[in-house]
C-alpha atoms as a PDB file:
ATOM      1  CA  MET A   1     192.330 206.468 -55.945  1.00  0.00           C
ATOM      2  CA  TYR A   2     194.922 207.479 -58.539  1.00  0.00           C
ATOM      3  CA  ALA A   3     198.328 205.900 -59.038  1.00  0.00           C
ATOM      4  CA  ILE A   4     201.134 205.881 -61.584  1.00  0.00           C
ATOM      5  CA  THR A   5     200.855 202.879 -63.890  1.00  0.00           C
ATOM      6  CA  ILE A   6     203.262 201.623 -66.553  1.00  0.00           C
ATOM      7  CA  ARG A   7     201.603 201.413 -69.964  1.00  0.00           C
ATOM      8  CA  GLU A   8     204.393 199.171 -71.251  1.00  0.00           C
ATOM      9  CA  PRO A   9     208.110 198.834 -70.460  1.00  0.00           C
ATOM     10  CA  GLY A  10     210.008 201.811 -71.830  1.00  0.00           C
ATOM     11  CA  GLY A  11     211.032 205.412 -71.281  1.00  0.00           C
ATOM     12  CA  PRO A  12     209.517 207.941 -68.874  1.00  0.00           C
ATOM     13  CA  GLU A  13     206.638 208.597 -71.283  1.00  0.00           C
ATOM     14  CA  VAL A  14     205.073 205.205 -70.404  1.00  0.00           C
ATOM     15  CA  LEU A  15     204.173 206.439 -66.899  1.00  0.00           C
ATOM     16  CA  GLU A  16     200.498 207.382 -66.597  1.00  0.00           C
ATOM     17  CA  TRP A  17     198.386 208.825 -63.752  1.00  0.00           C
ATOM     18  CA  THR A  18     195.469 206.398 -63.720  1.00  0.00           C
ATOM     19  CA  GLU A  19     192.465 205.605 -61.551  1.00  0.00           C
ATOM     20  CA  VAL A  20     192.931 202.217 -59.827  1.00  0.00           C
ATOM     21  CA  PRO A  21     191.178 200.297 -57.016  1.00  0.00           C
ATOM     22  CA  ASP A  22     191.909 201.345 -53.451  1.00  0.00           C
ATOM     23  CA  PRO A  23     194.083 198.880 -51.498  1.00  0.00           C
ATOM     24  CA  SER A  24     192.926 197.351 -48.208  1.00  0.00           C
ATOM     25  CA  PRO A  25     195.182 196.412 -45.276  1.00  0.00           C
ATOM     26  CA  GLY A  26     195.506 192.790 -44.248  1.00  0.00           C
ATOM     27  CA  PRO A  27     196.572 191.456 -40.853  1.00  0.00           C
ATOM     28  CA  GLY A  28     199.680 193.241 -39.593  1.00  0.00           C
ATOM     29  CA  GLU A  29     199.380 195.994 -42.217  1.00  0.00           C
ATOM     30  CA  VAL A  30     198.299 199.627 -42.259  1.00  0.00           C
ATOM     31  CA  LEU A  31     196.749 201.781 -44.957  1.00  0.00           C
ATOM     32  CA  LEU A  32     198.381 205.156 -45.542  1.00  0.00           C
ATOM     33  CA  ASP A  33     197.048 208.275 -47.207  1.00  0.00           C
ATOM     34  CA  VAL A  34     200.208 209.181 -49.097  1.00  0.00           C
ATOM     35  CA  ALA A  35     201.567 212.712 -48.804  1.00  0.00           C
ATOM     36  CA  ALA A  36     204.654 212.126 -50.948  1.00  0.00           C
ATOM     37  CA  SER A  37     206.881 209.441 -52.383  1.00  0.00           C
ATOM     38  CA  ALA A  38     210.454 209.661 -53.661  1.00  0.00           C
ATOM     39  CA  VAL A  39     212.242 208.585 -56.830  1.00  0.00           C
ATOM     40  CA  ASN A  40     214.970 205.927 -56.652  1.00  0.00           C
ATOM     41  CA  ARG A  41     217.114 204.381 -59.395  1.00  0.00           C
ATOM     42  CA  ALA A  42     215.351 201.073 -58.861  1.00  0.00           C
ATOM     43  CA  ASP A  43     212.171 202.822 -60.054  1.00  0.00           C
ATOM     44  CA  LEU A  44     213.800 203.499 -63.429  1.00  0.00           C
ATOM     45  CA  LEU A  45     214.715 199.832 -63.781  1.00  0.00           C
ATOM     46  CA  GLN A  46     211.165 198.744 -62.925  1.00  0.00           C
ATOM     47  CA  ARG A  47     209.737 201.172 -65.495  1.00  0.00           C
ATOM     48  CA  GLN A  48     212.035 199.631 -68.112  1.00  0.00           C
ATOM     49  CA  GLY A  49     210.827 196.120 -67.248  1.00  0.00           C
ATOM     50  CA  ASN A  50     214.135 195.086 -65.670  1.00  0.00           C
ATOM     51  CA  TYR A  51     213.246 195.017 -61.966  1.00  0.00           C
ATOM     52  CA  PRO A  52     209.865 193.454 -61.176  1.00  0.00           C
ATOM     53  CA  PRO A  53     208.542 193.764 -57.615  1.00  0.00           C
ATOM     54  CA  PRO A  54     208.767 190.871 -55.147  1.00  0.00           C
ATOM     55  CA  PRO A  55     205.949 188.285 -55.414  1.00  0.00           C
ATOM     56  CA  GLY A  56     202.787 189.517 -53.736  1.00  0.00           C
ATOM     57  CA  SER A  57     203.897 193.161 -53.668  1.00  0.00           C
ATOM     58  CA  SER A  58     202.196 196.063 -55.409  1.00  0.00           C
ATOM     59  CA  GLU A  59     202.972 196.398 -59.117  1.00  0.00           C
ATOM     60  CA  THR A  60     203.008 200.165 -58.647  1.00  0.00           C
ATOM     61  CA  ILE A  61     206.459 201.798 -58.531  1.00  0.00           C
ATOM     62  CA  GLY A  62     207.674 203.421 -55.322  1.00  0.00           C
ATOM     63  CA  LEU A  63     209.958 202.169 -52.532  1.00  0.00           C
ATOM     64  CA  GLU A  64     209.199 204.776 -49.858  1.00  0.00           C
ATOM     65  CA  CYS A  65     206.611 207.338 -48.869  1.00  0.00           C
ATOM     66  CA  SER A  66     205.314 209.580 -46.136  1.00  0.00           C
ATOM     67  CA  GLY A  67     201.724 210.016 -45.122  1.00  0.00           C
ATOM     68  CA  THR A  68     199.004 209.612 -42.526  1.00  0.00           C
ATOM     69  CA  ILE A  69     197.633 206.332 -41.207  1.00  0.00           C
ATOM     70  CA  ALA A  70     194.078 205.911 -42.520  1.00  0.00           C
ATOM     71  CA  GLU A  71     193.281 202.385 -41.337  1.00  0.00           C
ATOM     72  CA  LEU A  72     194.837 199.677 -39.173  1.00  0.00           C
ATOM     73  CA  GLY A  73     194.813 196.029 -40.161  1.00  0.00           C
ATOM     74  CA  GLU A  74     194.037 193.263 -37.691  1.00  0.00           C
ATOM     75  CA  GLY A  75     196.634 192.835 -34.951  1.00  0.00           C
ATOM     76  CA  VAL A  76     198.487 196.125 -35.487  1.00  0.00           C
ATOM     77  CA  GLU A  77     199.643 197.679 -32.228  1.00  0.00           C
ATOM     78  CA  GLY A  78     201.642 200.801 -31.376  1.00  0.00           C
ATOM     79  CA  TRP A  79     200.104 202.944 -34.125  1.00  0.00           C
ATOM     80  CA  GLN A  80     196.879 204.927 -34.398  1.00  0.00           C
ATOM     81  CA  VAL A  81     194.758 206.299 -37.209  1.00  0.00           C
ATOM     82  CA  GLY A  82     195.983 209.841 -37.888  1.00  0.00           C
ATOM     83  CA  ASP A  83     199.639 209.192 -37.025  1.00  0.00           C
ATOM     84  CA  GLU A  84     202.065 210.911 -39.399  1.00  0.00           C
ATOM     85  CA  VAL A  85     204.646 208.372 -40.578  1.00  0.00           C
ATOM     86  CA  CYS A  86     207.089 207.468 -43.311  1.00  0.00           C
ATOM     87  CA  ALA A  87     207.489 203.950 -44.633  1.00  0.00           C
ATOM     88  CA  LEU A  88     209.841 201.558 -46.380  1.00  0.00           C
ATOM     89  CA  LEU A  89     207.964 199.830 -49.201  1.00  0.00           C
ATOM     90  CA  ALA A  90     208.454 196.916 -51.581  1.00  0.00           C
ATOM     91  CA  GLY A  91     206.297 198.869 -54.032  1.00  0.00           C
ATOM     92  CA  GLY A  92     203.220 201.068 -54.249  1.00  0.00           C
ATOM     93  CA  GLY A  93     204.584 204.484 -53.322  1.00  0.00           C
ATOM     94  CA  TYR A  94     203.563 206.292 -56.514  1.00  0.00           C
ATOM     95  CA  ALA A  95     199.912 206.399 -55.445  1.00  0.00           C
ATOM     96  CA  GLU A  96     197.418 208.289 -53.317  1.00  0.00           C
ATOM     97  CA  ARG A  97     197.120 205.314 -50.926  1.00  0.00           C
ATOM     98  CA  VAL A  98     199.374 202.393 -50.086  1.00  0.00           C
ATOM     99  CA  VAL A  99     199.366 199.372 -47.789  1.00  0.00           C
ATOM    100  CA  VAL A 100     202.534 198.700 -45.779  1.00  0.00           C
ATOM    101  CA  PRO A 101     203.530 196.113 -43.132  1.00  0.00           C
ATOM    102  CA  ALA A 102     203.476 197.794 -39.726  1.00  0.00           C
ATOM    103  CA  GLY A 103     207.080 196.722 -39.109  1.00  0.00           C
ATOM    104  CA  GLN A 104     208.208 199.014 -41.932  1.00  0.00           C
ATOM    105  CA  LEU A 105     206.745 202.199 -40.476  1.00  0.00           C
ATOM    106  CA  LEU A 106     208.768 204.988 -38.910  1.00  0.00           C
ATOM    107  CA  PRO A 107     207.453 208.087 -37.131  1.00  0.00           C
ATOM    108  CA  VAL A 108     208.144 211.388 -38.859  1.00  0.00           C
ATOM    109  CA  PRO A 109     211.211 212.508 -36.886  1.00  0.00           C
ATOM    110  CA  GLY A 110     211.655 215.728 -34.957  1.00  0.00           C
ATOM    111  CA  GLU A 111     211.179 218.914 -36.941  1.00  0.00           C
ATOM    112  CA  VAL A 112     211.189 217.162 -40.328  1.00  0.00           C
ATOM    113  CA  GLU A 113     208.172 218.126 -42.434  1.00  0.00           C
ATOM    114  CA  LEU A 114     205.798 215.375 -43.536  1.00  0.00           C
ATOM    115  CA  LEU A 115     206.601 215.808 -47.245  1.00  0.00           C
ATOM    116  CA  ALA A 116     210.375 215.808 -46.694  1.00  0.00           C
ATOM    117  CA  ALA A 117     210.129 212.631 -44.615  1.00  0.00           C
ATOM    118  CA  ALA A 118     209.257 210.751 -47.822  1.00  0.00           C
ATOM    119  CA  GLY A 119     212.917 211.064 -48.817  1.00  0.00           C
ATOM    120  CA  LEU A 120     214.215 209.249 -45.735  1.00  0.00           C
ATOM    121  CA  PRO A 121     213.145 205.576 -45.431  1.00  0.00           C
ATOM    122  CA  GLU A 122     214.924 204.018 -48.423  1.00  0.00           C
ATOM    123  CA  VAL A 123     218.200 205.904 -48.023  1.00  0.00           C
ATOM    124  CA  ALA A 124     218.190 205.593 -44.236  1.00  0.00           C
ATOM    125  CA  CYS A 125     217.580 201.846 -44.254  1.00  0.00           C
ATOM    126  CA  THR A 126     220.024 201.229 -47.124  1.00  0.00           C
ATOM    127  CA  VAL A 127     222.877 203.244 -45.631  1.00  0.00           C
ATOM    128  CA  TRP A 128     222.344 202.110 -42.048  1.00  0.00           C
ATOM    129  CA  ALA A 129     221.952 198.412 -42.904  1.00  0.00           C
ATOM    130  CA  ASN A 130     225.062 198.342 -45.062  1.00  0.00           C
ATOM    131  CA  VAL A 131     227.467 200.901 -43.613  1.00  0.00           C
ATOM    132  CA  VAL A 132     226.666 200.495 -39.922  1.00  0.00           C
ATOM    133  CA  MET A 133     224.891 197.185 -39.253  1.00  0.00           C
ATOM    134  CA  HIS A 134     227.012 195.140 -41.676  1.00  0.00           C
ATOM    135  CA  ALA A 135     230.271 197.020 -42.322  1.00  0.00           C
ATOM    136  CA  LYS A 136     230.482 198.323 -38.722  1.00  0.00           C
ATOM    137  CA  LEU A 137     231.748 201.819 -39.552  1.00  0.00           C
ATOM    138  CA  THR A 138     232.983 203.452 -36.355  1.00  0.00           C
ATOM    139  CA  GLU A 139     234.522 206.691 -35.160  1.00  0.00           C
ATOM    140  CA  GLY A 140     237.955 207.419 -36.591  1.00  0.00           C
ATOM    141  CA  GLN A 141     237.543 205.204 -39.655  1.00  0.00           C
ATOM    142  CA  THR A 142     237.362 206.343 -43.294  1.00  0.00           C
ATOM    143  CA  LEU A 143     234.232 205.945 -45.426  1.00  0.00           C
ATOM    144  CA  LEU A 144     234.329 206.315 -49.222  1.00  0.00           C
ATOM    145  CA  VAL A 145     230.948 207.020 -50.831  1.00  0.00           C
ATOM    146  CA  HIS A 146     230.567 206.764 -54.600  1.00  0.00           C
ATOM    147  CA  GLY A 147     227.869 209.019 -56.028  1.00  0.00           C
ATOM    148  CA  GLY A 148     228.059 211.496 -53.174  1.00  0.00           C
ATOM    149  CA  ALA A 149     225.566 213.908 -54.760  1.00  0.00           C
ATOM    150  CA  GLY A 150     222.667 211.447 -54.986  1.00  0.00           C
ATOM    151  CA  GLY A 151     220.057 210.483 -52.442  1.00  0.00           C
ATOM    152  CA  ILE A 152     222.103 207.646 -50.956  1.00  0.00           C
ATOM    153  CA  GLY A 153     225.317 209.664 -51.113  1.00  0.00           C
ATOM    154  CA  THR A 154     224.025 212.806 -49.424  1.00  0.00           C
ATOM    155  CA  HIS A 155     222.590 210.700 -46.618  1.00  0.00           C
ATOM    156  CA  ALA A 156     225.730 208.574 -46.228  1.00  0.00           C
ATOM    157  CA  ILE A 157     227.935 211.661 -45.914  1.00  0.00           C
ATOM    158  CA  GLN A 158     225.885 212.897 -42.988  1.00  0.00           C
ATOM    159  CA  VAL A 159     225.707 209.512 -41.280  1.00  0.00           C
ATOM    160  CA  GLY A 160     229.459 209.042 -41.630  1.00  0.00           C
ATOM    161  CA  LYS A 161     230.185 212.440 -40.118  1.00  0.00           C
ATOM    162  CA  ALA A 162     227.668 211.928 -37.309  1.00  0.00           C
ATOM    163  CA  LEU A 163     229.487 208.704 -36.405  1.00  0.00           C
ATOM    164  CA  GLY A 164     232.855 210.486 -36.345  1.00  0.00           C
ATOM    165  CA  ALA A 165     234.282 209.035 -39.561  1.00  0.00           C
ATOM    166  CA  THR A 166     236.400 210.742 -42.217  1.00  0.00           C
ATOM    167  CA  VAL A 167     234.201 210.839 -45.327  1.00  0.00           C
ATOM    168  CA  ALA A 168     235.464 210.789 -48.920  1.00  0.00           C
ATOM    169  CA  VAL A 169     233.112 211.093 -51.874  1.00  0.00           C
ATOM    170  CA  THR A 170     233.152 210.911 -55.646  1.00  0.00           C
ATOM    171  CA  ALA A 171     230.993 213.082 -57.914  1.00  0.00           C
ATOM    172  CA  GLY A 172     231.179 214.411 -61.444  1.00  0.00           C
ATOM    173  CA  SER A 173     231.461 218.188 -61.114  1.00  0.00           C
ATOM    174  CA  ALA A 174     233.052 220.865 -58.968  1.00  0.00           C
ATOM    175  CA  GLU A 175     229.638 222.253 -58.055  1.00  0.00           C
ATOM    176  CA  ARG A 176     228.346 218.894 -56.807  1.00  0.00           C
ATOM    177  CA  LEU A 177     231.549 218.248 -54.884  1.00  0.00           C
ATOM    178  CA  ASP A 178     231.286 221.671 -53.261  1.00  0.00           C
ATOM    179  CA  ARG A 179     227.795 220.830 -52.027  1.00  0.00           C
ATOM    180  CA  CYS A 180     229.094 217.516 -50.695  1.00  0.00           C
ATOM    181  CA  ARG A 181     231.690 219.473 -48.716  1.00  0.00           C
ATOM    182  CA  GLN A 182     228.916 221.631 -47.302  1.00  0.00           C
ATOM    183  CA  LEU A 183     227.298 218.448 -45.979  1.00  0.00           C
ATOM    184  CA  GLY A 184     230.553 217.501 -44.272  1.00  0.00           C
ATOM    185  CA  ALA A 185     232.593 215.518 -46.803  1.00  0.00           C
ATOM    186  CA  ASP A 186     236.303 215.747 -45.929  1.00  0.00           C
ATOM    187  CA  ILE A 187     237.792 214.469 -49.205  1.00  0.00           C
ATOM    188  CA  THR A 188     236.098 215.202 -52.543  1.00  0.00           C
ATOM    189  CA  ILE A 189     237.086 213.468 -55.776  1.00  0.00           C
ATOM    190  CA  ASN A 190     235.986 214.383 -59.297  1.00  0.00           C
ATOM    191  CA  TYR A 191     235.776 210.937 -60.892  1.00  0.00           C
ATOM    192  CA  LYS A 192     235.954 212.493 -64.371  1.00  0.00           C
ATOM    193  CA  GLU A 193     239.336 214.054 -63.669  1.00  0.00           C
ATOM    194  CA  GLN A 194     240.887 212.139 -60.758  1.00  0.00           C
ATOM    195  CA  ASP A 195     241.644 208.543 -59.802  1.00  0.00           C
ATOM    196  CA  PHE A 196     239.929 207.904 -56.492  1.00  0.00           C
ATOM    197  CA  VAL A 197     242.446 205.188 -55.594  1.00  0.00           C
ATOM    198  CA  GLU A 198     245.360 207.602 -55.948  1.00  0.00           C
ATOM    199  CA  VAL A 199     243.575 210.375 -54.043  1.00  0.00           C
ATOM    200  CA  LEU A 200     242.711 208.086 -51.150  1.00  0.00           C
ATOM    201  CA  ARG A 201     246.258 206.758 -50.965  1.00  0.00           C
ATOM    202  CA  ALA A 202     247.589 210.312 -50.874  1.00  0.00           C
ATOM    203  CA  GLU A 203     245.120 211.527 -48.244  1.00  0.00           C
ATOM    204  CA  THR A 204     244.667 208.415 -46.065  1.00  0.00           C
ATOM    205  CA  GLU A 205     245.854 204.842 -45.622  1.00  0.00           C
ATOM    206  CA  GLY A 206     242.816 203.763 -47.611  1.00  0.00           C
ATOM    207  CA  ALA A 207     239.123 203.346 -46.884  1.00  0.00           C
ATOM    208  CA  ASP A 208     237.843 201.188 -44.054  1.00  0.00           C
ATOM    209  CA  VAL A 209     234.405 201.058 -45.693  1.00  0.00           C
ATOM    210  CA  ILE A 210     233.385 201.745 -49.297  1.00  0.00           C
ATOM    211  CA  LEU A 211     229.723 202.203 -50.244  1.00  0.00           C
ATOM    212  CA  ASP A 212     229.584 201.467 -53.971  1.00  0.00           C
ATOM    213  CA  ASN A 213     226.780 201.978 -56.482  1.00  0.00           C
ATOM    214  CA  MET A 214     228.838 201.128 -59.580  1.00  0.00           C
ATOM    215  CA  GLY A 215     229.441 197.395 -59.293  1.00  0.00           C
ATOM    216  CA  ALA A 216     231.624 195.753 -61.927  1.00  0.00           C
ATOM    217  CA  LYS A 217     233.327 198.874 -63.286  1.00  0.00           C
ATOM    218  CA  TYR A 218     234.848 199.771 -59.920  1.00  0.00           C
ATOM    219  CA  LEU A 219     235.322 196.292 -58.442  1.00  0.00           C
ATOM    220  CA  GLN A 220     239.113 195.940 -58.570  1.00  0.00           C
ATOM    221  CA  ARG A 221     239.783 199.635 -58.006  1.00  0.00           C
ATOM    222  CA  ASN A 222     237.571 199.582 -54.932  1.00  0.00           C
ATOM    223  CA  VAL A 223     239.580 196.712 -53.475  1.00  0.00           C
ATOM    224  CA  ASP A 224     242.766 198.635 -54.307  1.00  0.00           C
ATOM    225  CA  ALA A 225     241.351 201.613 -52.386  1.00  0.00           C
ATOM    226  CA  LEU A 226     240.684 199.611 -49.214  1.00  0.00           C
ATOM    227  CA  ARG A 227     243.077 199.551 -46.302  1.00  0.00           C
ATOM    228  CA  ALA A 228     243.830 196.376 -44.348  1.00  0.00           C
ATOM    229  CA  ASP A 229     240.646 194.702 -43.028  1.00  0.00           C
ATOM    230  CA  GLY A 230     238.548 197.006 -45.223  1.00  0.00           C
ATOM    231  CA  ARG A 231     234.948 196.279 -46.214  1.00  0.00           C
ATOM    232  CA  LEU A 232     233.532 196.907 -49.693  1.00  0.00           C
ATOM    233  CA  VAL A 233     229.727 197.077 -49.776  1.00  0.00           C
ATOM    234  CA  ILE A 234     228.116 196.966 -53.226  1.00  0.00           C
ATOM    235  CA  ILE A 235     224.541 198.258 -53.496  1.00  0.00           C
ATOM    236  CA  GLY A 236     224.266 199.060 -57.209  1.00  0.00           C
ATOM    237  CA  MET A 237     225.229 197.995 -60.711  1.00  0.00           C
ATOM    238  CA  GLN A 238     225.389 201.263 -62.636  1.00  0.00           C
ATOM    239  CA  GLY A 239     228.815 200.197 -63.929  1.00  0.00           C
ATOM    240  CA  GLY A 240     227.821 196.699 -64.997  1.00  0.00           C
ATOM    241  CA  VAL A 241     227.260 193.263 -63.484  1.00  0.00           C
ATOM    242  CA  LYS A 242     230.387 191.270 -64.424  1.00  0.00           C
ATOM    243  CA  GLY A 243     233.895 192.170 -63.326  1.00  0.00           C
ATOM    244  CA  GLU A 244     237.259 190.546 -62.649  1.00  0.00           C
ATOM    245  CA  LEU A 245     238.920 190.570 -59.255  1.00  0.00           C
ATOM    246  CA  ASN A 246     242.451 189.712 -58.193  1.00  0.00           C
ATOM    247  CA  ILE A 247     241.759 187.477 -55.203  1.00  0.00           C
ATOM    248  CA  GLY A 248     245.361 187.960 -54.088  1.00  0.00           C
ATOM    249  CA  SER A 249     244.731 191.656 -53.459  1.00  0.00           C
ATOM    250  CA  LEU A 250     241.693 190.743 -51.377  1.00  0.00           C
ATOM    251  CA  LEU A 251     243.594 188.159 -49.352  1.00  0.00           C
ATOM    252  CA  GLY A 252     246.565 190.458 -48.859  1.00  0.00           C
ATOM    253  CA  LYS A 253     244.337 193.033 -47.173  1.00  0.00           C
ATOM    254  CA  ARG A 254     242.105 190.560 -45.312  1.00  0.00           C
ATOM    255  CA  ALA A 255     239.346 192.545 -47.013  1.00  0.00           C
ATOM    256  CA  SER A 256     235.745 191.556 -47.634  1.00  0.00           C
ATOM    257  CA  VAL A 257     233.266 192.204 -50.430  1.00  0.00           C
ATOM    258  CA  PHE A 258     229.569 192.253 -49.556  1.00  0.00           C
ATOM    259  CA  ALA A 259     226.609 192.881 -51.858  1.00  0.00           C
ATOM    260  CA  ALA A 260     223.092 193.453 -50.640  1.00  0.00           C
ATOM    261  CA  GLY A 261     219.761 194.801 -51.783  1.00  0.00           C
ATOM    262  CA  LEU A 262     216.865 195.849 -49.592  1.00  0.00           C
ATOM    263  CA  ARG A 263     213.686 195.320 -51.578  1.00  0.00           C
ATOM    264  CA  PHE A 264     213.732 191.506 -51.667  1.00  0.00           C
ATOM    265  CA  ARG A 265     214.692 190.925 -48.043  1.00  0.00           C
ATOM    266  CA  PRO A 266     212.157 188.952 -45.966  1.00  0.00           C
ATOM    267  CA  LEU A 267     209.721 190.991 -43.905  1.00  0.00           C
ATOM    268  CA  ASP A 268     211.405 190.085 -40.631  1.00  0.00           C
ATOM    269  CA  GLN A 269     214.768 191.353 -41.883  1.00  0.00           C
ATOM    270  CA  LYS A 270     213.235 194.616 -43.075  1.00  0.00           C
ATOM    271  CA  ALA A 271     211.469 195.043 -39.744  1.00  0.00           C
ATOM    272  CA  ALA A 272     214.761 194.466 -37.895  1.00  0.00           C
ATOM    273  CA  ILE A 273     216.527 197.100 -40.030  1.00  0.00           C
ATOM    274  CA  VAL A 274     213.690 199.598 -39.526  1.00  0.00           C
ATOM    275  CA  ALA A 275     213.745 198.982 -35.771  1.00  0.00           C
ATOM    276  CA  ASP A 276     217.509 199.595 -35.598  1.00  0.00           C
ATOM    277  CA  VAL A 277     217.155 202.726 -37.719  1.00  0.00           C
ATOM    278  CA  ARG A 278     214.458 204.002 -35.371  1.00  0.00           C
ATOM    279  CA  GLU A 279     216.530 203.258 -32.268  1.00  0.00           C
ATOM    280  CA  ARG A 280     219.966 204.464 -33.350  1.00  0.00           C
ATOM    281  CA  LEU A 281     219.659 206.677 -36.452  1.00  0.00           C
ATOM    282  CA  TRP A 282     216.394 208.523 -35.800  1.00  0.00           C
ATOM    283  CA  PRO A 283     217.849 210.411 -32.796  1.00  0.00           C
ATOM    284  CA  LEU A 284     220.489 211.829 -35.176  1.00  0.00           C
ATOM    285  CA  VAL A 285     217.720 212.983 -37.519  1.00  0.00           C
ATOM    286  CA  GLU A 286     215.717 214.424 -34.651  1.00  0.00           C
ATOM    287  CA  ASP A 287     218.645 216.522 -33.417  1.00  0.00           C
ATOM    288  CA  GLY A 288     219.456 217.754 -36.939  1.00  0.00           C
ATOM    289  CA  SER A 289     222.759 215.892 -37.381  1.00  0.00           C
ATOM    290  CA  VAL A 290     221.257 214.041 -40.369  1.00  0.00           C
ATOM    291  CA  LYS A 291     218.694 215.751 -42.593  1.00  0.00           C
ATOM    292  CA  PRO A 292     216.715 214.764 -45.697  1.00  0.00           C
ATOM    293  CA  ILE A 293     218.323 216.477 -48.697  1.00  0.00           C
ATOM    294  CA  ILE A 294     215.547 217.341 -51.146  1.00  0.00           C
ATOM    295  CA  GLY A 295     216.654 218.565 -54.558  1.00  0.00           C
ATOM    296  CA  GLN A 296     213.341 218.783 -56.398  1.00  0.00           C
ATOM    297  CA  VAL A 297     209.621 218.389 -55.709  1.00  0.00           C
ATOM    298  CA  VAL A 298     207.316 217.297 -58.537  1.00  0.00           C
ATOM    299  CA  PRO A 299     203.574 216.488 -58.614  1.00  0.00           C
ATOM    300  CA  MET A 300     203.149 212.724 -58.682  1.00  0.00           C
ATOM    301  CA  ALA A 301     201.056 212.936 -61.844  1.00  0.00           C
ATOM    302  CA  GLU A 302     204.222 214.280 -63.533  1.00  0.00           C
ATOM    303  CA  ALA A 303     206.409 211.347 -62.465  1.00  0.00           C
ATOM    304  CA  ALA A 304     207.742 211.066 -66.016  1.00  0.00           C
ATOM    305  CA  SER A 305     209.535 214.409 -65.673  1.00  0.00           C
ATOM    306  CA  ALA A 306     210.998 213.310 -62.339  1.00  0.00           C
ATOM    307  CA  HIS A 307     212.391 210.157 -63.962  1.00  0.00           C
ATOM    308  CA  ARG A 308     214.006 212.267 -66.679  1.00  0.00           C
ATOM    309  CA  MET A 309     215.653 214.435 -64.013  1.00  0.00           C
ATOM    310  CA  LEU A 310     217.138 211.406 -62.279  1.00  0.00           C
ATOM    311  CA  GLU A 311     218.374 209.936 -65.551  1.00  0.00           C
ATOM    312  CA  GLU A 312     220.020 213.246 -66.482  1.00  0.00           C
ATOM    313  CA  GLY A 313     221.738 213.470 -63.089  1.00  0.00           C
ATOM    314  CA  SER A 314     220.696 217.100 -62.744  1.00  0.00           C
ATOM    315  CA  VAL A 315     219.374 216.968 -59.170  1.00  0.00           C
ATOM    316  CA  PHE A 316     221.408 217.088 -55.940  1.00  0.00           C
ATOM    317  CA  GLY A 317     219.770 214.868 -53.321  1.00  0.00           C
ATOM    318  CA  LYS A 318     216.307 213.317 -53.566  1.00  0.00           C
ATOM    319  CA  ILE A 319     213.418 213.975 -55.940  1.00  0.00           C
ATOM    320  CA  LEU A 320     210.023 213.926 -54.230  1.00  0.00           C
ATOM    321  CA  LEU A 321     206.627 213.224 -55.791  1.00  0.00           C
ATOM    322  CA  THR A 322     203.689 214.904 -54.053  1.00  0.00           C
ATOM    323  CA  ALA A 323     200.431 212.955 -54.121  1.00  0.00           C
ATOM    324  CA  LYS A 324     198.154 215.943 -53.581  1.00  0.00           C
ATOM    325  CA  SER A 325     198.191 219.106 -55.669  1.00  0.00           C
END
């Protein structure tokens, strides 16, 4: 089979479409013929040599995919060869074939096309695990999403609205904010021109839940933007890794700060998240309340160009990589 390999840590040009050995499923695993994968910011870090995969996982980039089951490993039940699925991966998505634990499989939902389904597993599991399972967002509350125009952001907007929340988002241009409004965002904030803390205070009593991809740069301002008993969930470090926080402001609001990744969670935790996503989120996808937002589709062999697009911030929603021409 062919897969994207990394010649050496560096820029997008180090990605190469190379012939590699086919993987084989072990007990509890399935082998997928990949239809498409999707590009995530973690992929850029791995390409640069800054985010190695978990021990025992594929060295190939790619945290999600869609495809067809080609082979079942020993002990796998509930799935059949030929089933169309999408999958949460620890690695291996940028390839024609990939092995995945059966507990990380999801059926392709409703009327969603097989290729488009590749853009769902990582964002769905990230948003659901953090915003719903941990932060307990409920109807009538306010959700602030930083980076509303990205893959995570476009998904979080829809989930928040489907749950009956008021959704505020930040993005860097009027055009991107307008598209966020089309997805259902109630409050849109241009972070280049506006202070999101001031806007939230003017429009609401503050956010009940904040989904943050910036990390250190926004730490104190995020706490300032919370209302009493608010929950700040940090899932990224685009704004740095070290920040200062006034603990008094946290105590005064009885607020909490939670940080969590997905890739390095134990298999049982990932399986539990996937199961909850399938039970409670997938019906919202099947009825069209939540849809995959695909901004660009690129042949997998041209993954370098897809990485450049993500780095430039020129795409609204997800970038897909198709395994077959």
